[in-house]
PDB file of C-alpha atoms in Angstrom:
ATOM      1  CA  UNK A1029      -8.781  -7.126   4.218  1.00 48.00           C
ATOM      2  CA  UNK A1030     -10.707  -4.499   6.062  1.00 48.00           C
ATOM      3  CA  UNK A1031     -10.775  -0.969   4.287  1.00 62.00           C
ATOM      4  CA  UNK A1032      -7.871  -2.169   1.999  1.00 77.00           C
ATOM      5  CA  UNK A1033      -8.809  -1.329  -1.440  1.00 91.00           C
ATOM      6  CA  UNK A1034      -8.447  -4.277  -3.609  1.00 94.00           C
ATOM      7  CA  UNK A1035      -5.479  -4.158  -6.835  1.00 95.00           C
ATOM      8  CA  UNK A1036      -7.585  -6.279  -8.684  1.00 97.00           C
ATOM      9  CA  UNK A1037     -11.312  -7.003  -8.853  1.00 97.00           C
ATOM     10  CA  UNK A1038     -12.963  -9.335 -10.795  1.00 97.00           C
ATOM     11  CA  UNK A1039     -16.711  -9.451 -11.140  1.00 96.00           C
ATOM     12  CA  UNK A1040     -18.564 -12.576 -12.464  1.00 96.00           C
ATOM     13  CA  UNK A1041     -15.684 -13.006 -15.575  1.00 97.00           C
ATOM     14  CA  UNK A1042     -16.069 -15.254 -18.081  1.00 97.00           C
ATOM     15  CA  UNK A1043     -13.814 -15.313 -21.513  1.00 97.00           C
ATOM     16  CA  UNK A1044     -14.740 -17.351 -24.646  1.00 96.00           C
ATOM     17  CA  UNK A1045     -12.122 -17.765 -27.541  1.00 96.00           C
ATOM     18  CA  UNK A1046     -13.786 -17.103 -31.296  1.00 94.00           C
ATOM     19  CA  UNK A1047     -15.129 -20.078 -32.753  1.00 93.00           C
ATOM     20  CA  UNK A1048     -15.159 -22.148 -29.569  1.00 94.00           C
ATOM     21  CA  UNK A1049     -18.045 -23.338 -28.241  1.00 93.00           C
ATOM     22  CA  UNK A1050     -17.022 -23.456 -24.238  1.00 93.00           C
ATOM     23  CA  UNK A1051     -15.834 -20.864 -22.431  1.00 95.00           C
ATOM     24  CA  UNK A1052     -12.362 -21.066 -21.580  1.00 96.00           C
ATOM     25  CA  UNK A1053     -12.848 -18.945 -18.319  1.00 97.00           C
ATOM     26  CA  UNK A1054     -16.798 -19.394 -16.197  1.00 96.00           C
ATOM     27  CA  UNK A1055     -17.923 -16.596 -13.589  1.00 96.00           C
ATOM     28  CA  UNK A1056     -14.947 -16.111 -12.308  1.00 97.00           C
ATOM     29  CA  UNK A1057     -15.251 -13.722  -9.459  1.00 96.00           C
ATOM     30  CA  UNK A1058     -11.603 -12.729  -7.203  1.00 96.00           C
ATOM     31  CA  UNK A1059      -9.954  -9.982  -5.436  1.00 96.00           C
ATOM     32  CA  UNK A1060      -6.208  -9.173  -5.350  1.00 96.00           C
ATOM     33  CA  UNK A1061      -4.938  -7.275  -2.866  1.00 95.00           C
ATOM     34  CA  UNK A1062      -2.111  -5.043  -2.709  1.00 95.00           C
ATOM     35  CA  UNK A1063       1.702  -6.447  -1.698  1.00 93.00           C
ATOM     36  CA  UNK A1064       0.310 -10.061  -1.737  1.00 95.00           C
ATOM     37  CA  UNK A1065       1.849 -12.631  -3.402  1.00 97.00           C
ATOM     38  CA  UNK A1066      -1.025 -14.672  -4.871  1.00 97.00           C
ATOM     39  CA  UNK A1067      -0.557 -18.296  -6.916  1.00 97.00           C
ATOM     40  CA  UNK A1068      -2.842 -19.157  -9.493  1.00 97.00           C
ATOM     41  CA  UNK A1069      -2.546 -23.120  -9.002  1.00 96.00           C
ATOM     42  CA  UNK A1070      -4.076 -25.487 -11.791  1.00 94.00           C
ATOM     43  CA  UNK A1071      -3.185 -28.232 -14.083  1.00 92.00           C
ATOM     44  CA  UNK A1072      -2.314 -27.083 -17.982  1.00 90.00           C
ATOM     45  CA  UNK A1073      -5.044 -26.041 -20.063  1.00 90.00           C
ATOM     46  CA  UNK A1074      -6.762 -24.760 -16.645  1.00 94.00           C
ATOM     47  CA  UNK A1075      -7.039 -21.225 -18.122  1.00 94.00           C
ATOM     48  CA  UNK A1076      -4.404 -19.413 -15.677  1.00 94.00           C
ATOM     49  CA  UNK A1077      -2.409 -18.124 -18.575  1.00 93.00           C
ATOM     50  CA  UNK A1078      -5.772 -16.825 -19.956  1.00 95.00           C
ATOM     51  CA  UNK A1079      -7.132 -15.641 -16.780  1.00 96.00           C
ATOM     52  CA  UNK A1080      -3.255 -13.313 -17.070  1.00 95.00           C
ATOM     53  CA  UNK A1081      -4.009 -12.334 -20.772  1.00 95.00           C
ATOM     54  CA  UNK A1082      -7.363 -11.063 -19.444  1.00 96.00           C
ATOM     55  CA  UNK A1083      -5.641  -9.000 -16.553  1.00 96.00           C
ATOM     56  CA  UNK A1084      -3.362  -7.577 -19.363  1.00 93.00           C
ATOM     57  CA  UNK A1085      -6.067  -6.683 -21.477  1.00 93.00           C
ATOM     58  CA  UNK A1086      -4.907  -8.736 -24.346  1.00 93.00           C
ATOM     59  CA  UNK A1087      -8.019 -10.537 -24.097  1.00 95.00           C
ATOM     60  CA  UNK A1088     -11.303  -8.933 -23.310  1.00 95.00           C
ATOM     61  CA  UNK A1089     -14.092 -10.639 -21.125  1.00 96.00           C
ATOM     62  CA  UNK A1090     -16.728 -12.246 -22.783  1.00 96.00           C
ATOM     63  CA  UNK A1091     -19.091 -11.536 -19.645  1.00 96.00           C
ATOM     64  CA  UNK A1092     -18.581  -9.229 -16.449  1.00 97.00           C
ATOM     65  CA  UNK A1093     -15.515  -6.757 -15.690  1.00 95.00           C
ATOM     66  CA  UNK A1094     -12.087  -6.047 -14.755  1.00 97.00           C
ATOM     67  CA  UNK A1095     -11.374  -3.512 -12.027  1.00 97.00           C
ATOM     68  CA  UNK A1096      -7.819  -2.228 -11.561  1.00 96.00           C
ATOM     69  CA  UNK A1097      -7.199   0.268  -8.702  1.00 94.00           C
ATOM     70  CA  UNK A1098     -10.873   0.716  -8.452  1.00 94.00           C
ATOM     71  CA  UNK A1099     -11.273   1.715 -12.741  1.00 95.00           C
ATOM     72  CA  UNK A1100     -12.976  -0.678 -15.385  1.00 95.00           C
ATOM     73  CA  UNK A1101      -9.764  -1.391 -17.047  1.00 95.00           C
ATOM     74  CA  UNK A1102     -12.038  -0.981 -20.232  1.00 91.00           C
ATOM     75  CA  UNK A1103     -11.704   2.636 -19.472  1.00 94.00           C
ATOM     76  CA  UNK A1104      -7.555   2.465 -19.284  1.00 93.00           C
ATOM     77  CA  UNK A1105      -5.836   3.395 -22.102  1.00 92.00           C
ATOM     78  CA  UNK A1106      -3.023   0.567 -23.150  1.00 90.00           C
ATOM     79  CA  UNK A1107      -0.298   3.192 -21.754  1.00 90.00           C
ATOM     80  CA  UNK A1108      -2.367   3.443 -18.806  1.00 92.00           C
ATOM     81  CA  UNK A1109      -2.358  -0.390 -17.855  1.00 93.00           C
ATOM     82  CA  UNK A1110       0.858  -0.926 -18.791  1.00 91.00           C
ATOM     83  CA  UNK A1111       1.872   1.329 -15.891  1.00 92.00           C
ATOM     84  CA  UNK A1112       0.344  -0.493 -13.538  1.00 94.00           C
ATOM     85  CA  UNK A1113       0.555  -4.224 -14.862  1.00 95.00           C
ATOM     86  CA  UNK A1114       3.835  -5.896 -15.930  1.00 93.00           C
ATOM     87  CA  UNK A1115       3.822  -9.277 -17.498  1.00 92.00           C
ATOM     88  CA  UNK A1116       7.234 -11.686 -16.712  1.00 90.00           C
ATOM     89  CA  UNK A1117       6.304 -14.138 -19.661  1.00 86.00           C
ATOM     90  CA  UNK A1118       7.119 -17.543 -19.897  1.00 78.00           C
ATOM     91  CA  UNK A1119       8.414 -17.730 -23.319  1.00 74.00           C
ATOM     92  CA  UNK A1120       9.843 -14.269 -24.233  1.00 74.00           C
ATOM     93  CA  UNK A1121      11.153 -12.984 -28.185  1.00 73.00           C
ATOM     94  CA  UNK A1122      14.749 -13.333 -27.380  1.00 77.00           C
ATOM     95  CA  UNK A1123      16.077 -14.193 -31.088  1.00 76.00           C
ATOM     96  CA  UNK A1124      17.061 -10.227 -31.490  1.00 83.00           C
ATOM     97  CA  UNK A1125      20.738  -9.529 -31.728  1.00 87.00           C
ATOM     98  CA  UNK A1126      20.414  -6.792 -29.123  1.00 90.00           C
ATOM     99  CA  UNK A1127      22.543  -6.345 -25.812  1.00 94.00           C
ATOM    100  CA  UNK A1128      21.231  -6.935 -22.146  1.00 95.00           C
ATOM    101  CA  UNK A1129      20.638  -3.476 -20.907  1.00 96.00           C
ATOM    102  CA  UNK A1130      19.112  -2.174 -24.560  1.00 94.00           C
ATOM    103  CA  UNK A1131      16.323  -4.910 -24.151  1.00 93.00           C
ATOM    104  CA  UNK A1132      15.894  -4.070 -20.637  1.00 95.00           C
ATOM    105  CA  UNK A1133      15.012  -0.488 -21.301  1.00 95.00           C
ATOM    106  CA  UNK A1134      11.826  -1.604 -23.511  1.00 92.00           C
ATOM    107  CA  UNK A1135      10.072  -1.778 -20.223  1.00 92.00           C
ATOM    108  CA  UNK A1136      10.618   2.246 -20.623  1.00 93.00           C
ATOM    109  CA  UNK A1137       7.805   1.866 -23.633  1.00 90.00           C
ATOM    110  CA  UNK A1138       5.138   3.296 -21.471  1.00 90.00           C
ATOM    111  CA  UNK A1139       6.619   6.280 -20.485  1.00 91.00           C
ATOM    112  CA  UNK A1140       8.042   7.661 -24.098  1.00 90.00           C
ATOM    113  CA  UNK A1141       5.874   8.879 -26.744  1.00 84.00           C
ATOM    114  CA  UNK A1142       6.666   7.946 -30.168  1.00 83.00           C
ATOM    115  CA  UNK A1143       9.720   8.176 -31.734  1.00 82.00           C
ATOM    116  CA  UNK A1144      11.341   9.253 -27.848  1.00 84.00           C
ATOM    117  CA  UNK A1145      14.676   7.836 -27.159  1.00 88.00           C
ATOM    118  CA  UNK A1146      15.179   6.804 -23.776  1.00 89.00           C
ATOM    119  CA  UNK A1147      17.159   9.886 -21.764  1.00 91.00           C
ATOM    120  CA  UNK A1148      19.701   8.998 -18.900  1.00 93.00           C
ATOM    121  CA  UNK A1149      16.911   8.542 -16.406  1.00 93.00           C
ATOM    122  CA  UNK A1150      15.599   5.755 -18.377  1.00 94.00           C
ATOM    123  CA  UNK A1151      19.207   4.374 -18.550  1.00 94.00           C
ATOM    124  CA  UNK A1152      19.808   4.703 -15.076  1.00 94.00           C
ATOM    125  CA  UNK A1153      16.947   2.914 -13.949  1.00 94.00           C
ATOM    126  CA  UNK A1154      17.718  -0.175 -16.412  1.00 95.00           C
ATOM    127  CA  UNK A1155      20.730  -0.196 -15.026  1.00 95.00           C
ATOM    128  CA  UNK A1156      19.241  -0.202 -11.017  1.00 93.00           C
ATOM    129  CA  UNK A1157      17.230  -3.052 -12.185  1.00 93.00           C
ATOM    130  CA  UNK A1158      20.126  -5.033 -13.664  1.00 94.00           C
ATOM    131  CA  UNK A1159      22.374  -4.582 -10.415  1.00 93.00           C
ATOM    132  CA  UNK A1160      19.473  -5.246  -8.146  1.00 87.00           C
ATOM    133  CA  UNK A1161      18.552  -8.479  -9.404  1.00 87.00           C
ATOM    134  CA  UNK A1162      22.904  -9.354  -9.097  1.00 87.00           C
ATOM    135  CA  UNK A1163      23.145  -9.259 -13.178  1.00 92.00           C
ATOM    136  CA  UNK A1164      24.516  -5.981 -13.709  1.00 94.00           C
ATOM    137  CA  UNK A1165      27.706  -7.470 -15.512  1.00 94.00           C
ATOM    138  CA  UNK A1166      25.350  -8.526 -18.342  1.00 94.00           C
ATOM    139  CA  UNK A1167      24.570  -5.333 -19.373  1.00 94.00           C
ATOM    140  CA  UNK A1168      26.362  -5.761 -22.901  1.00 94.00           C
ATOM    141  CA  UNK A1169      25.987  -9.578 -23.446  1.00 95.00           C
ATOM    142  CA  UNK A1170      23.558 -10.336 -26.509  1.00 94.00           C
ATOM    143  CA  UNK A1171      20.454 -11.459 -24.871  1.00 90.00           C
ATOM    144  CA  UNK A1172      21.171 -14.977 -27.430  1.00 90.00           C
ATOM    145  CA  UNK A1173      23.680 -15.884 -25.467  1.00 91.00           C
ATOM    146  CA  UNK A1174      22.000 -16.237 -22.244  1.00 89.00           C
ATOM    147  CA  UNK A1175      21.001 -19.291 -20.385  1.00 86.00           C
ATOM    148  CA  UNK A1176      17.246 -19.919 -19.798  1.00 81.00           C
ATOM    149  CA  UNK A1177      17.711 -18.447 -15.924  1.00 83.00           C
ATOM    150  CA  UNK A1178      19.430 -15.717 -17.267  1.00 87.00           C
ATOM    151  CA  UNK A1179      17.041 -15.069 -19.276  1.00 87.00           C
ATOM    152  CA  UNK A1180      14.290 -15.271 -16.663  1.00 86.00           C
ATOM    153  CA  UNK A1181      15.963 -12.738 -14.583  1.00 89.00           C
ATOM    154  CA  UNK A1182      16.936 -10.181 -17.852  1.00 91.00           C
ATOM    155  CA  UNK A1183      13.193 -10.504 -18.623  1.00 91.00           C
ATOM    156  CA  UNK A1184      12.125  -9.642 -14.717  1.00 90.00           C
ATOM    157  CA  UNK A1185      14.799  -6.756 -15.213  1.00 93.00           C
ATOM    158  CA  UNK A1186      12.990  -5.131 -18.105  1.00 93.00           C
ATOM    159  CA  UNK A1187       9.303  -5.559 -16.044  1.00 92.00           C
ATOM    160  CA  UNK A1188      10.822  -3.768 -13.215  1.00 92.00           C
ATOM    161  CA  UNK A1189      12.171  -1.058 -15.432  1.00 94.00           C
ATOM    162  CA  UNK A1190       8.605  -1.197 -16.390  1.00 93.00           C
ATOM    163  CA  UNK A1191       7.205   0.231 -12.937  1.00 93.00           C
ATOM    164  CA  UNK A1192       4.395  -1.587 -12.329  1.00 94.00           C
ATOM    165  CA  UNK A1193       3.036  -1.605  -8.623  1.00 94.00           C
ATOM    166  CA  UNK A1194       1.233  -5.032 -10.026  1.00 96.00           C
ATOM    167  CA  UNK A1195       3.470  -7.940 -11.656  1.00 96.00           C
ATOM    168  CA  UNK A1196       2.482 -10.867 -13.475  1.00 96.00           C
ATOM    169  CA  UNK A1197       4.391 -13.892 -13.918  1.00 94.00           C
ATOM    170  CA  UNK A1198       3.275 -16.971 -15.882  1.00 93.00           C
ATOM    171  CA  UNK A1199       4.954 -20.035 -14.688  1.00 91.00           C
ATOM    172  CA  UNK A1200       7.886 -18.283 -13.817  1.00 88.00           C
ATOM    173  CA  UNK A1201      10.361 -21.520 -12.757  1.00 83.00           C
ATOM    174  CA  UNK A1202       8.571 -24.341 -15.222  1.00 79.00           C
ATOM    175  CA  UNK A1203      11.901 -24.730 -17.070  1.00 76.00           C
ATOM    176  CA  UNK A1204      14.097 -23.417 -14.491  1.00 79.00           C
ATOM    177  CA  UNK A1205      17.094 -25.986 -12.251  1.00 81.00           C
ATOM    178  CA  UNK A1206      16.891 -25.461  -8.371  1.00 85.00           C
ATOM    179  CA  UNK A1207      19.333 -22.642  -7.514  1.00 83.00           C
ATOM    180  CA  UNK A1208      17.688 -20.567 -10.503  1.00 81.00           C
ATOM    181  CA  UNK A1209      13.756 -21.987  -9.181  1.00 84.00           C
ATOM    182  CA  UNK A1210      15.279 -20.388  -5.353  1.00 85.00           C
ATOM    183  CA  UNK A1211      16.354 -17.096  -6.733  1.00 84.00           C
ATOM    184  CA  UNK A1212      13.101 -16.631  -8.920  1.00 86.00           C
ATOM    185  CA  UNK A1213      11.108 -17.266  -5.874  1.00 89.00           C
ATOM    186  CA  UNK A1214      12.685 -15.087  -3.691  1.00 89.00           C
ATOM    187  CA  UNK A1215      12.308 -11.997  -5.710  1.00 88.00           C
ATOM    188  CA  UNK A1216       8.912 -12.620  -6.131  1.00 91.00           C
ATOM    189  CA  UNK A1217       9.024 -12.456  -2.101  1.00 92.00           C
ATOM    190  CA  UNK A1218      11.211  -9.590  -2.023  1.00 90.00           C
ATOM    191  CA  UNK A1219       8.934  -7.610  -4.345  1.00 90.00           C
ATOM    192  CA  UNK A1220       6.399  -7.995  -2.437  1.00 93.00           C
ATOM    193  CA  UNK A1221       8.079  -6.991   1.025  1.00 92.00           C
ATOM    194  CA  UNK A1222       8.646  -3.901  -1.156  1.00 90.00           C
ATOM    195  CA  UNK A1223       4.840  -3.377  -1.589  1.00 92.00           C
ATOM    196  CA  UNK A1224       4.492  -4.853  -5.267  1.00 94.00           C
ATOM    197  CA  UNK A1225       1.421  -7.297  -5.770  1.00 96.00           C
ATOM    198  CA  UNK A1226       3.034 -10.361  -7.473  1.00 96.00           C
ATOM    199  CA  UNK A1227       0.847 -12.895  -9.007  1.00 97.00           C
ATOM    200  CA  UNK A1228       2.113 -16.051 -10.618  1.00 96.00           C
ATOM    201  CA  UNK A1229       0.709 -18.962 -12.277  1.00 95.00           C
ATOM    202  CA  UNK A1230       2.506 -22.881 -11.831  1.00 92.00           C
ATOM    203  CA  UNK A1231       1.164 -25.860 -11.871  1.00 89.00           C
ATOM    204  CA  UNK A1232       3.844 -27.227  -9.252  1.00 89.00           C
ATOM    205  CA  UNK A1233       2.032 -26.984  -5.730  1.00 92.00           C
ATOM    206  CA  UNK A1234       5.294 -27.308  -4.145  1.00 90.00           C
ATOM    207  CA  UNK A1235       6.614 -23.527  -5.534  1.00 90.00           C
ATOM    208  CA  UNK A1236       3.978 -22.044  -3.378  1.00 92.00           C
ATOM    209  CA  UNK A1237       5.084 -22.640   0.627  1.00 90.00           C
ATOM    210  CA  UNK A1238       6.741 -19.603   2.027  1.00 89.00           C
ATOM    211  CA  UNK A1239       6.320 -17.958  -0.439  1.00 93.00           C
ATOM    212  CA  UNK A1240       2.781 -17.337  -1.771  1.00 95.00           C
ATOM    213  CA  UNK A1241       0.113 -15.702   0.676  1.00 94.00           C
ATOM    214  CA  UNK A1242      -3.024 -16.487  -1.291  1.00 96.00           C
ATOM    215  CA  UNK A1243      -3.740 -19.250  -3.940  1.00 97.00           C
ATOM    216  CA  UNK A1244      -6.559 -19.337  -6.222  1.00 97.00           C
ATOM    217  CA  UNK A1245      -7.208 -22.963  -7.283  1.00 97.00           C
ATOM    218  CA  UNK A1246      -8.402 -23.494 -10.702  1.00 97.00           C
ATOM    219  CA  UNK A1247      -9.332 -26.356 -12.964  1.00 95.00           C
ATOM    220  CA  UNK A1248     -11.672 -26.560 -16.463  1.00 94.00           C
ATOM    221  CA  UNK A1249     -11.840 -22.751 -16.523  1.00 95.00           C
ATOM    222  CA  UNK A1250     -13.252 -22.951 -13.248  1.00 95.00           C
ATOM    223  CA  UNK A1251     -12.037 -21.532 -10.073  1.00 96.00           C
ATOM    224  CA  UNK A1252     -12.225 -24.686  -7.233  1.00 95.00           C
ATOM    225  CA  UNK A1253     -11.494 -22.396  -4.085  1.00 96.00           C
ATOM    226  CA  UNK A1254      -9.523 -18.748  -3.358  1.00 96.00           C
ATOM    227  CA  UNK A1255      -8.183 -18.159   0.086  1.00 96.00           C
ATOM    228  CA  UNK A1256      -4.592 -18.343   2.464  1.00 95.00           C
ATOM    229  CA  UNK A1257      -1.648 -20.921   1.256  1.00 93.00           C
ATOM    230  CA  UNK A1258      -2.911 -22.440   4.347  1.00 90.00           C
ATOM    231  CA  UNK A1259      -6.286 -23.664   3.967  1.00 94.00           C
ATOM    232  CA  UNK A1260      -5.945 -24.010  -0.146  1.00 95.00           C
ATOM    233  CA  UNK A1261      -3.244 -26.425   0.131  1.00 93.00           C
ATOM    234  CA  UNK A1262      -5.778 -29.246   1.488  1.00 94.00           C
ATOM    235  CA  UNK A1263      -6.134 -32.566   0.441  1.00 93.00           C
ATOM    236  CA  UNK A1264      -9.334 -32.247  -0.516  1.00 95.00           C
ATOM    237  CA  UNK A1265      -8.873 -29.463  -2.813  1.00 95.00           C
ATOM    238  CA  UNK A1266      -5.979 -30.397  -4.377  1.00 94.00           C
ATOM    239  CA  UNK A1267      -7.311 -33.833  -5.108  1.00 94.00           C
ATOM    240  CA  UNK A1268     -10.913 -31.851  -6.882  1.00 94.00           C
ATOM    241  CA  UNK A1269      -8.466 -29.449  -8.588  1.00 94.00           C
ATOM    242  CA  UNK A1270      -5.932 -31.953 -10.012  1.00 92.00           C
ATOM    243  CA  UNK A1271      -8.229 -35.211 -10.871  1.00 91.00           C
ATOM    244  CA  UNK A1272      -5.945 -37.309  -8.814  1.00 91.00           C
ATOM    245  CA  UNK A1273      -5.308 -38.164  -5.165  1.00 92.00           C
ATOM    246  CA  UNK A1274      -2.848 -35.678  -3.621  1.00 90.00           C
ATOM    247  CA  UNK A1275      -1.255 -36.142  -0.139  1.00 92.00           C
ATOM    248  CA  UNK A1276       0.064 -33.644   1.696  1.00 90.00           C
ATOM    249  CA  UNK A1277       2.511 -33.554   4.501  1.00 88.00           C
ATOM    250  CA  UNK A1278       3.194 -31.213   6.984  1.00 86.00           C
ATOM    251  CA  UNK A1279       6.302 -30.596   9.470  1.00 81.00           C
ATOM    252  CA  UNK A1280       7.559 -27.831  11.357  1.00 74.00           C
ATOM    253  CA  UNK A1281       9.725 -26.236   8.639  1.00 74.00           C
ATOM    254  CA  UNK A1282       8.022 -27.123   5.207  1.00 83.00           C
ATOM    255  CA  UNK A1283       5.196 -28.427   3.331  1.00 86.00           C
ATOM    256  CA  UNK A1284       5.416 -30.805   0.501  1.00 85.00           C
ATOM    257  CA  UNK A1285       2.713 -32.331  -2.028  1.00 87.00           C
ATOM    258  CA  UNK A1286       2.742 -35.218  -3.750  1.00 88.00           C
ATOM    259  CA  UNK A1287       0.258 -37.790  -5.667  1.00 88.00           C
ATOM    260  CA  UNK A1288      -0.652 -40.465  -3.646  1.00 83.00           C
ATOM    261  CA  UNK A1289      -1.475 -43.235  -6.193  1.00 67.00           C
ATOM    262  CA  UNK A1290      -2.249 -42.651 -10.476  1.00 57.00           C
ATOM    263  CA  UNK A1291      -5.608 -43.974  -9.803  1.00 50.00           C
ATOM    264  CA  UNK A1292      -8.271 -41.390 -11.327  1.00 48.00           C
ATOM    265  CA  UNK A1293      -9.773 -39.221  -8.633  1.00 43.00           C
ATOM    266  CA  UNK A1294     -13.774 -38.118  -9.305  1.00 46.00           C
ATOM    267  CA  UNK A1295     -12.859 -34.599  -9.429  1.00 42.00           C
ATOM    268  CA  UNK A1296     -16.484 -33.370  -9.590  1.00 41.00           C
TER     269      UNK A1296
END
C-alpha cells in the first residue's frame, strides 16, 4: 500500500478466554487499510467474531497489540475508540419499546457527556442517516415491529450516526432474503467509495465477489492466508480453510463457490 498508513495493525495477536485452555485467536498478525472493504472468511467457531470483539476492545489480547490509526488502542479511552470503530452486530437488543429515530441517535453516545441530551445537530444527523439508507419513513415505528432487514439497516443507521471512519459488521446478511442480502452489500460498497474502511465477517464465500477487496481467511483461530478477493478465493485455500473440497468457477461476470463432494478434506 505504499506510504498508506494502515487503519488497523495487528502485531503477533493472540486472545485466550478465562478458564480455557487453547487460545481462541494464535499470532495473528494483519493490516487494514483505509476505504477497503476487507472479509474475514471462516467457518463458525473460527474466531472472526472474536477477532471483532478484540478490534472493539471488548476483549483484550492475551499476547501482542492492537494499533488503530497508528495508537496502541490500549492507550484509547472507550470514547476515543468508539469514534473511530462502529460495530453493525449481528444480533442487536431490539426488545425496547422505543421509536426508530430515538434508537438511532444512541450512536450519538460518544459525543455527549453524561446526562447530555442529544441537541438538533444530533437529531439532524439521525435523521441524514435514516433517509440515506431509503428508511427515513421509519423514523417513528417501534423498532419491535420491524422485520429482520429492517432491522439490519435501523442498526447500520445508528453506526453511521456513530461516525466512525472504521465499521465493523459481523455477518451482516446470515439471516437476511436476497433483495435485503443486495442492499446490505451494497452499502458496505458505497461506504467504502465514501472512504470508510468496512470490515465484515461471513462464512458464505459467495457474499464476497464485487464487493470485498481483501479477505483474510481464517480457520481454528488461525489465520490460513490474507491478501486480494482474487488470489484468496482459490481452491486450494478454501478447501485448507473449510475442511472440505471447494470448487470454484469463474466467468466473465461472476464468481461462485461451491463444495465439490462431503468427503472430508485433510485441512492441515
Amino acid at each position: 500500500m505504499g506510504s498508506v498508513e494502515a487503519d488497523i495493525v495487528i502485531q503477533a495477536m493472540s486472545f485466550r478466554y478465562p478458564g480455557s485452555s487453547v487460545d481462541a485467536l494464535e499470532n495473528v498478525s494483519l493490516e487494514i487499510y483505509p476505504g477497503s472493504v476487507t472479509a474475514i472468511l471462516g467457518p463458525n467457531g473460527s474466531g472472526k467474531t472474536t477477532l471483532l470483539h478484540l478490534l472493539l476492545g471488548l476483549l483484550t489480547p492475551t499476547r501482542g497489540k492492537i494499533l488503530v490509526k497508528g495508537k496502541d488502542q490500549h492507550d484509547l479511552s472507550r470514547r476515543e475508540l468508539s469514534r473511530e470503530i462502529g460495530l453493525v452486530a449481528q444480533e442487536d437488543d431490539f426488545s425496547f419499546d422505543l421509536p426508530v429515530l430515538e434508537y438511532v441517535l444512541m450512536g450519538r453516545a460518544p459525543y455527549l457527556k453524561l446526562l447530555q441530551l442529544p441537541d438538533d445537530r444530533d437529531y439532524e444527523l439521525a435523521v441524514q442517516a435514516l433517509a440515506q439508507l431509503g428508511i427515513g419513513d421509519m423514523a417513528h415505528r417501534s423498532v419491535t415491529t420491524l422485520s429482520g432487514g429492517e432491522r439490519q439497516l435501523v442498526t447500520f443507521a445508528r453506526v453511521l450516526v456513530q461516525q466512525p471512519s472504521i465499521l465493523l459488521l459481523d455477518e451482516p446478511t446470515s439471516h437476511l432474503d436476497l433483495p435485503n442480502t443486495h442492499q446490505i452489500l451494497q452499502l458496505v460498497k458505497a461506504m467504502s467509495r465514501q472512504g470508510k474502511t468496512m470490515i465484515f465477517t461471513t462464512h458464505d464465500p459467495n457474499s464476497i465477489p464485487g464487493v470485498a477487496s481483501s479477505v483474510i481467511l481464517m480457520r481454528a483461530g488461525r489465520v490460513i492466508a490474507a491478501g486480494p478477493s482474487s488470489d484468496m478465493l482459490s481452491e486450494e485455500l478454501l478447501s485448507q480453510t473449510y475442511g472440505v473440497e471447494i470448487e470454484v468457477h469463474r466467468s466473465d461476470q461472476r464468481t461462485f463457490v461451491a463444495v465439490r463432494d462431503q468427503s472430508t478434506y485433510s485441512a492441515r
